[in-house]
Coordinates of C-alpha atoms and ligand atoms in Angstrom, one line a residue:
M1331 CA -6.1 22.8 15.6
P1332 CA -4.1 22.6 12.3
A1333 CA -6.2 21.7 9.3
V1334 CA -6.0 18.0 8.5
A1335 CA -3.7 17.1 5.5
Y1336 CA -5.2 14.4 3.2
S1337 CA -3.6 11.7 1.2
L1338 CA -5.0 11.0 -2.2
Y1339 CA -5.1 7.4 -3.7
I1340 CA -5.7 7.0 -7.4
H1341 CA -6.6 3.5 -8.6
V1342 CA -5.5 2.3 -12.0
P1343 CA -7.2 -1.0 -12.7
F1344 CA -5.4 -2.1 -15.9
C1345 CA -2.7 -4.8 -16.3
R1346 CA -1.2 -6.4 -19.4
R1347 CA -2.1 -9.8 -18.0
R1348 CA -3.1 -11.2 -14.7
C1349 CA -0.4 -12.6 -12.4
A1350 CA -1.2 -16.1 -11.0
Y1351 CA -1.5 -15.0 -7.4
C1352 CA -3.4 -11.7 -7.9
D1353 CA -6.9 -10.9 -6.6
F1354 CA -6.6 -7.1 -6.9
N1355 CA -9.3 -5.1 -8.7
T1356 CA -7.5 -5.1 -12.0
Y1357 CA -8.3 -6.2 -15.6
A1358 CA -6.3 -7.4 -18.6
R1359 CA -7.0 -6.3 -22.1
L1360 CA -9.0 -3.2 -21.2
E1361 CA -6.3 -0.7 -22.0
H1362 CA -8.4 0.8 -24.7
L1363 CA -10.5 2.3 -21.9
I1364 CA -7.6 4.3 -20.5
P1365 CA -8.4 7.7 -22.1
A1366 CA -12.0 7.6 -20.9
Y1367 CA -10.9 6.4 -17.5
V1368 CA -8.4 9.2 -17.1
E1369 CA -11.2 11.7 -18.0
A1370 CA -13.4 10.1 -15.4
L1371 CA -10.6 10.3 -12.7
R1372 CA -10.3 14.0 -13.4
K1373 CA -14.1 14.4 -13.1
E1374 CA -14.2 12.5 -9.8
L1375 CA -11.4 14.6 -8.4
G1376 CA -13.4 17.7 -9.4
C1377 CA -16.6 16.3 -7.7
L1378 CA -14.7 15.7 -4.5
A1379 CA -13.1 19.1 -4.5
K1380 CA -16.5 20.8 -5.2
A1381 CA -18.2 18.7 -2.4
A1382 CA -15.5 19.7 0.1
G1383 CA -16.3 23.4 -0.6
R1384 CA -12.7 24.5 -0.1
P1385 CA -9.3 23.4 -1.4
L1386 CA -8.4 20.5 0.8
A1387 CA -4.8 20.2 1.8
V1388 CA -3.1 17.2 0.1
H1389 CA 0.4 16.1 1.1
T1390 CA 0.7 12.7 -0.6
V1391 CA -0.6 11.3 -3.9
Y1392 CA -0.3 7.6 -4.8
F1393 CA -1.1 6.0 -8.2
G1394 CA -1.7 2.4 -7.3
G1395 CA -3.1 -0.6 -9.2
G1396 CA -3.2 -2.5 -11.3
T1397 CA -0.3 -1.2 -13.3
P1398 CA -0.3 2.6 -13.2
S1399 CA 2.8 2.6 -15.4
L1400 CA 0.5 1.6 -18.3
L1401 CA -0.9 5.2 -18.2
P1402 CA 0.9 7.5 -20.6
A1403 CA 3.0 10.1 -18.7
A1404 CA 0.9 12.9 -20.2
A1405 CA -2.3 11.3 -18.6
V1406 CA -0.5 11.2 -15.3
G1407 CA 0.4 14.8 -15.8
Q1408 CA -3.2 15.7 -16.5
V1409 CA -4.4 14.0 -13.4
L1410 CA -1.7 15.8 -11.3
D1411 CA -2.7 19.2 -13.0
T1412 CA -6.3 18.6 -11.9
I1413 CA -5.2 17.9 -8.4
A1414 CA -3.0 21.0 -8.3
Q1415 CA -5.9 23.1 -9.6
R1416 CA -8.6 21.7 -7.3
F1417 CA -6.7 20.9 -4.1
A1418 CA -4.1 22.7 -2.0
L1419 CA -1.3 20.3 -3.0
A1420 CA 1.8 20.7 -0.8
A1421 CA 4.9 22.0 -2.6
D1422 CA 6.9 19.0 -1.1
A1423 CA 4.1 16.5 -1.7
E1424 CA 5.2 12.8 -2.0
I1425 CA 3.9 11.7 -5.4
S1426 CA 4.3 7.9 -5.9
L1427 CA 3.5 5.7 -8.8
E1428 CA 3.5 1.9 -9.0
A1429 CA 5.4 0.6 -12.0
N1430 CA 6.0 -2.9 -13.4
P1431 CA 9.4 -3.6 -14.9
G1432 CA 8.8 -4.1 -18.6
T1433 CA 6.2 -1.4 -18.9
V1434 CA 8.6 1.6 -18.6
S1435 CA 11.0 3.3 -20.9
L1436 CA 13.7 5.8 -20.2
A1437 CA 11.8 8.5 -22.1
G1438 CA 8.5 7.6 -20.3
L1439 CA 10.2 7.8 -16.9
R1440 CA 11.7 11.1 -17.7
A1441 CA 8.3 12.4 -18.6
L1442 CA 6.8 11.0 -15.4
R1443 CA 9.5 12.8 -13.4
A1444 CA 8.8 16.0 -15.3
A1445 CA 5.1 15.6 -14.6
G1446 CA 5.8 15.7 -10.9
V1447 CA 6.1 12.0 -9.9
N1448 CA 8.9 11.8 -7.3
R1449 CA 8.7 8.3 -6.0
L1450 CA 8.4 5.0 -7.9
S1451 CA 7.5 1.6 -6.6
F1452 CA 8.6 -1.3 -8.8
G1453 CA 7.0 -4.7 -8.5
V1454 CA 10.2 -6.8 -8.8
Q1455 CA 8.9 -9.7 -6.7
S1456 CA 12.0 -12.0 -7.2
A1457 CA 15.3 -12.2 -8.9
H1458 CA 14.9 -15.9 -9.7
P1459 CA 13.3 -17.0 -13.0
A1460 CA 11.5 -20.0 -11.4
D1461 CA 9.8 -17.7 -8.8
L1462 CA 8.8 -15.2 -11.5
R1463 CA 7.4 -18.0 -13.7
L1464 CA 5.4 -19.4 -10.8
L1465 CA 4.0 -16.0 -10.0
G1466 CA 3.1 -15.5 -13.6
R1467 CA 5.0 -12.2 -13.8
D1468 CA 5.4 -10.5 -17.1
H1469 CA 9.1 -9.6 -16.6
D1470 CA 12.5 -11.2 -15.9
Y1471 CA 15.1 -9.9 -13.5
P1472 CA 17.4 -8.3 -16.0
T1473 CA 14.4 -6.2 -17.1
A1474 CA 13.9 -5.1 -13.5
I1475 CA 17.6 -4.1 -13.3
R1476 CA 17.3 -2.1 -16.5
S1477 CA 14.1 -0.4 -15.2
V1478 CA 15.7 0.7 -12.0
A1479 CA 18.8 2.0 -13.9
W1480 CA 16.5 4.1 -16.2
A1481 CA 14.6 5.4 -13.2
R1482 CA 17.9 6.7 -11.7
Q1483 CA 18.8 8.2 -15.1
A1484 CA 15.4 9.9 -15.2
G1485 CA 16.2 11.6 -11.9
F1486 CA 14.2 9.4 -9.4
R1487 CA 15.9 9.6 -6.0
N1488 CA 13.2 7.6 -4.1
L1489 CA 12.6 4.1 -5.2
N1490 CA 10.7 1.2 -3.6
L1491 CA 11.1 -2.4 -4.7
D1492 CA 8.4 -5.0 -3.8
L1493 CA 9.4 -8.6 -3.2
I1494 CA 7.4 -11.7 -2.3
F1495 CA 8.6 -14.6 -0.2
G1496 CA 7.2 -17.9 1.0
L1497 CA 6.4 -19.2 -2.5
P1498 CA 5.6 -22.9 -2.9
G1499 CA 8.9 -24.7 -3.3
Q1500 CA 11.1 -21.6 -2.7
P1501 CA 14.1 -22.5 -0.6
L1502 CA 15.5 -20.1 2.0
S1503 CA 18.7 -19.8 0.0
R1504 CA 16.9 -18.6 -3.1
W1505 CA 15.1 -15.9 -1.1
Q1506 CA 18.4 -14.8 0.5
R1507 CA 19.9 -14.5 -2.9
T1508 CA 17.0 -12.4 -4.1
V1509 CA 17.4 -10.0 -1.2
E1510 CA 21.1 -9.7 -1.7
L1511 CA 20.8 -9.0 -5.4
V1512 CA 18.1 -6.5 -4.9
L1513 CA 20.1 -4.7 -2.2
G1514 CA 22.7 -4.3 -5.0
L1515 CA 20.2 -2.1 -6.8
A1516 CA 20.5 0.4 -3.8
P1517 CA 16.8 1.2 -3.4
E1518 CA 15.6 3.6 -0.7
H1519 CA 12.7 1.5 0.4
L1520 CA 11.8 -2.2 0.4
S1521 CA 8.4 -3.9 0.8
L1522 CA 8.6 -7.6 1.5
Y1523 CA 5.3 -9.5 1.5
A1524 CA 4.6 -13.1 2.4
L1525 CA 2.6 -14.8 -0.3
T1526 CA -1.0 -15.2 0.6
L1527 CA -2.9 -17.7 -1.5
E1528 CA -6.0 -15.9 -2.5
H1529 CA -9.1 -18.0 -3.1
G1530 CA -9.9 -18.4 -6.8
T1531 CA -6.5 -17.4 -8.2
P1532 CA -4.7 -19.8 -10.6
L1533 CA -1.9 -20.3 -8.0
A1534 CA -4.4 -21.3 -5.3
H1535 CA -6.0 -23.8 -7.8
Q1536 CA -2.6 -25.3 -8.5
V1537 CA -1.9 -25.8 -4.7
E1538 CA -5.4 -27.1 -4.0
G1539 CA -5.0 -29.5 -7.0
G1540 CA -1.7 -30.8 -5.6
L1541 CA 0.3 -29.5 -8.5
L1542 CA 2.3 -27.3 -6.2
P1543 CA 3.3 -27.8 -2.5
A1544 CA 1.4 -25.6 0.0
P1545 CA 3.4 -22.6 1.2
D1546 CA 5.3 -23.5 4.4
D1547 CA 4.5 -21.0 7.2
D1548 CA 7.5 -21.9 9.3
L1549 CA 9.8 -21.4 6.4
A1550 CA 8.1 -18.1 5.5
A1551 CA 8.6 -17.0 9.1
A1552 CA 12.3 -17.9 8.8
M1553 CA 12.6 -15.9 5.6
Y1554 CA 11.0 -12.9 7.2
T1555 CA 13.2 -13.0 10.3
W1556 CA 16.3 -13.5 8.2
A1557 CA 15.5 -10.5 5.9
D1558 CA 14.6 -8.3 8.9
E1559 CA 17.9 -9.1 10.6
R1560 CA 19.8 -8.7 7.4
L1561 CA 18.3 -5.3 6.6
R1562 CA 18.6 -3.9 10.2
A1563 CA 22.2 -4.9 10.2
G1564 CA 22.6 -3.0 7.0
G1565 CA 21.2 0.2 8.5
W1566 CA 17.7 -0.1 7.3
A1567 CA 14.8 1.1 9.5
S1568 CA 12.2 -1.7 10.0
Y1569 CA 9.3 0.7 10.4
E1570 CA 6.3 -1.4 9.5
I1571 CA 5.6 -5.1 9.5
S1572 CA 6.3 -5.5 5.8
N1573 CA 8.3 -2.3 5.1
W1574 CA 11.9 -1.2 5.5
A1575 CA 13.4 2.2 4.6
R1576 CA 16.7 4.0 4.4
P1577 CA 16.6 6.8 7.0
G1578 CA 14.2 9.5 5.9
Y1579 CA 12.5 7.4 3.2
A1580 CA 9.5 5.9 5.0
C1581 CA 6.5 6.1 2.7
R1582 CA 4.5 9.1 3.8
H1583 CA 1.4 8.0 1.9
N1584 CA 1.3 4.6 3.6
L1585 CA 2.1 6.2 7.0
Q1586 CA -1.2 8.1 6.6
Y1587 CA -3.1 4.7 6.5
W1588 CA -1.2 3.2 9.4
R1589 CA -1.8 6.3 11.5
N1590 CA -5.4 6.0 10.6
L1591 CA -5.5 9.5 9.2
P1592 CA -7.9 10.6 6.3
Y1593 CA -7.4 9.8 2.7
L1594 CA -9.5 10.2 -0.4
G1595 CA -9.7 7.3 -2.9
V1596 CA -10.6 7.9 -6.6
G1597 CA -11.0 5.4 -9.4
A1598 CA -12.7 2.0 -9.8
G1599 CA -13.0 0.1 -6.5
A1600 CA -11.0 2.8 -4.6
H1601 CA -11.6 3.1 -0.8
G1602 CA -11.6 6.3 1.1
Y1603 CA -11.7 7.4 4.8
A1604 CA -12.8 11.0 5.4
A1605 CA -15.2 12.9 7.6
G1606 CA -15.6 9.8 9.7
Q1607 CA -16.9 7.7 6.8
R1608 CA -15.4 4.8 4.9
T1609 CA -16.3 4.9 1.3
V1610 CA -16.0 2.3 -1.5
N1611 CA -16.3 3.0 -5.3
V1612 CA -17.9 1.0 -8.0
L1613 CA -15.7 -1.9 -9.0
T1614 CA -15.3 -2.1 -12.7
P1615 CA -13.7 0.5 -14.9
Q1616 CA -16.7 0.4 -17.3
A1617 CA -19.2 1.2 -14.5
Y1618 CA -16.9 3.8 -13.1
I1619 CA -16.6 5.6 -16.4
R1620 CA -20.4 5.5 -16.9
R1621 CA -21.1 7.0 -13.4
L1622 CA -18.8 9.9 -14.1
Q1623 CA -20.3 10.7 -17.5
R1624 CA -23.0 13.0 -16.1
P1625 CA -21.9 13.4 -12.5
Q1626 CA -24.5 14.4 -9.9
A1627 CA -23.4 16.3 -6.8
R1628 CA -23.2 14.3 -3.6
P1629 CA -22.2 15.3 -0.1
F1630 CA -18.5 15.0 0.8
P1631 CA -16.8 12.5 0.9
R1632 CA -19.1 10.7 -1.6
T1633 CA -18.9 11.1 -5.3
P1634 CA -20.9 9.7 -8.2
A1635 CA -18.7 6.6 -8.1
T1636 CA -19.4 5.8 -4.4
V1637 CA -21.4 2.6 -3.9
Q1638 CA -20.9 2.3 -0.2
A1639 CA -20.4 4.8 2.6
R1640 CA -20.4 3.8 6.2
R1641 CA -20.2 6.2 9.1
L1642 CA -17.8 4.8 11.7
T1643 CA -18.5 4.6 15.4
V1644 CA -15.9 5.8 17.9
E1645 CA -15.3 2.2 18.7
D1646 CA -14.6 1.4 15.1
E1647 CA -12.2 4.3 14.8
M1648 CA -10.4 3.3 18.0
A1649 CA -10.1 -0.3 16.8
E1650 CA -8.8 0.7 13.5
T1651 CA -6.3 3.1 15.1
M1652 CA -5.0 0.1 17.1
M1653 CA -4.9 -2.4 14.3
M1654 CA -3.2 0.0 11.8
G1655 CA -0.9 1.7 14.4
L1656 CA 0.5 -1.6 15.7
R1657 CA 1.7 -2.4 12.2
L1658 CA 4.2 0.4 12.8
T1659 CA 6.9 -1.6 14.5
E1660 CA 8.9 1.3 15.9
E1661 CA 6.3 4.0 16.3
G1662 CA 3.5 1.8 17.5
V1663 CA 0.4 3.4 19.0
R1664 CA 1.3 6.5 21.0
A1665 CA -0.7 6.6 24.3
A1666 CA -0.8 10.4 24.3
A1667 CA -2.0 10.7 20.7
F1668 CA -4.7 8.1 21.3
A1669 CA -5.9 9.8 24.4
E1670 CA -5.9 13.2 22.7
R1671 CA -7.8 11.9 19.7
F1672 CA -10.5 9.9 21.6
G1673 CA -10.6 11.6 25.0
R1674 CA -9.9 8.3 26.8
P1675 CA -6.6 6.6 27.7
L1676 CA -5.7 3.4 26.0
E1677 CA -5.7 1.2 29.1
E1678 CA -9.2 2.3 29.9
V1679 CA -10.5 1.4 26.5
Y1680 CA -8.8 -2.0 26.4
P1681 CA -8.5 -3.0 30.1
A1682 CA -8.3 -6.7 29.3
A1683 CA -6.7 -7.1 25.8
I1684 CA -3.6 -5.0 26.4
P1685 CA -2.4 -6.6 29.6
R1686 CA -3.2 -10.1 28.2
L1687 CA -1.2 -9.5 25.0
V1688 CA 1.7 -8.0 27.0
E1689 CA 1.6 -11.0 29.3
Q1690 CA 1.7 -13.3 26.3
G1691 CA 4.8 -11.5 25.0
L1692 CA 3.0 -10.3 21.8
L1693 CA 2.9 -6.6 22.7
A1694 CA 5.3 -4.4 24.8
W1695 CA 5.4 -0.9 26.1
D1696 CA 8.5 1.1 25.5
E1697 CA 10.7 2.1 28.4
N1698 CA 8.8 5.3 29.2
R1699 CA 5.4 3.6 28.7
E1700 CA 4.6 6.1 25.9
R1701 CA 4.2 3.6 23.0
L1702 CA 2.6 0.2 22.7
R1703 CA 4.3 -2.0 20.1
L1704 CA 4.4 -5.5 18.7
T1705 CA 7.2 -7.6 20.0
A1706 CA 9.3 -9.7 17.5
R1707 CA 7.0 -12.6 18.2
G1708 CA 4.0 -10.4 17.9
R1709 CA 5.1 -9.4 14.4
L1710 CA 4.9 -13.0 13.2
L1711 CA 1.4 -13.3 14.7
G1712 CA 0.1 -9.8 13.8
N1713 CA -3.3 -10.8 12.5
W1714 CA -4.0 -12.7 15.7
V1715 CA -3.0 -9.7 17.8
F1716 CA -5.1 -7.3 15.8
R1717 CA -8.2 -9.4 16.2
A1718 CA -8.1 -8.6 20.0
F1719 CA -9.0 -5.0 19.3
L1720 CA -12.1 -5.6 17.1
P1721 CA -15.2 -4.0 18.6
Ligands
LIG2995 S1 0.8 -6.6 -12.1 FE1 0.1 -6.4 -10.0 S2 -2.0 -5.8 -10.1 FE2 -1.4 -6.5 -12.1 S3 -2.1 -8.7 -12.2 FE3 0.1 -8.6 -11.5 S4 0.0 -8.6 -9.2 FE4 -2.0 -8.0 -10.0

């Protein structure tokens, strides 16, 4: 059996300020911790490599956040050097970094490219000033246009742009205009997310207090369907519920998650899935730095930053393979791969749920009965479908 290739997620929990809808593990006004945090990241990577006892094959690296573009390019380069020294990093590894327009410069992007980053993901969110204001974003659309132009000048050939739809008071026409404008920037990849109102965020408070209308689910579904049709007609592959790519540009890092394959997570609050365990790191950057000051050896895949490690049952792994795999709208869950991995055919494991969801028009087999996939209706009701596979 070929050795498993890992993906590596690096969490960067710093932002200039908090956006109104955000409940990610990120902190404003802690940028002074960045040097110590980068040192801690390198130590945690060293601990993981040592605990593994051999150089693990790594084929994707993803700097996510937070705002990883707040890291100086030299710091990103140091982290990548540590990875190259302690892991078997593939020569063609996909190395992604999330960036916010307004936190990048042409020189900084050139330095990131020289350090080895080969994919950027910009949080554009909208082309309309009213949407950006409502979301509490720190940039305007002209800044996003300039950032994308600089990324191209710096040599990036693989760009993702994130957009959010279904905002309170956002009309369909405004969303359509955003998509059309952003297509004009010629990205290779688009992630389009429906707004979810996260409890405790300023945006949720405004809606709960009646200052803003609640998001309209039917309108959000219409926005999603319109964008999907528009992008497919333009030659985009709709490969995951919220992700579209030009041919050959599906995000390899995120495919690792959706295929339920192993990944290592380093940094504050990072999650990992390796050796049959799900791990979670300590949440705050201060506690994270403290834990890495005098690191104690722990058995793989734990590190001194791990605060939770749960061994998964086969039932858990099968359920996660279904819930993640069905997000892949074209690939779906391959019956042969499932049977090979778990030693049991899909229909035997889910004798009631699959026929019922097929009958309800939410799931469908492909013509050769090799792949199980969401239908167009199932895509709109994804969370409801996934629940049917919970152990
Ligand atoms: S930039 Fe991203 S991570 Fe930071 S506060 Fe805004 S939404 Fe959250």
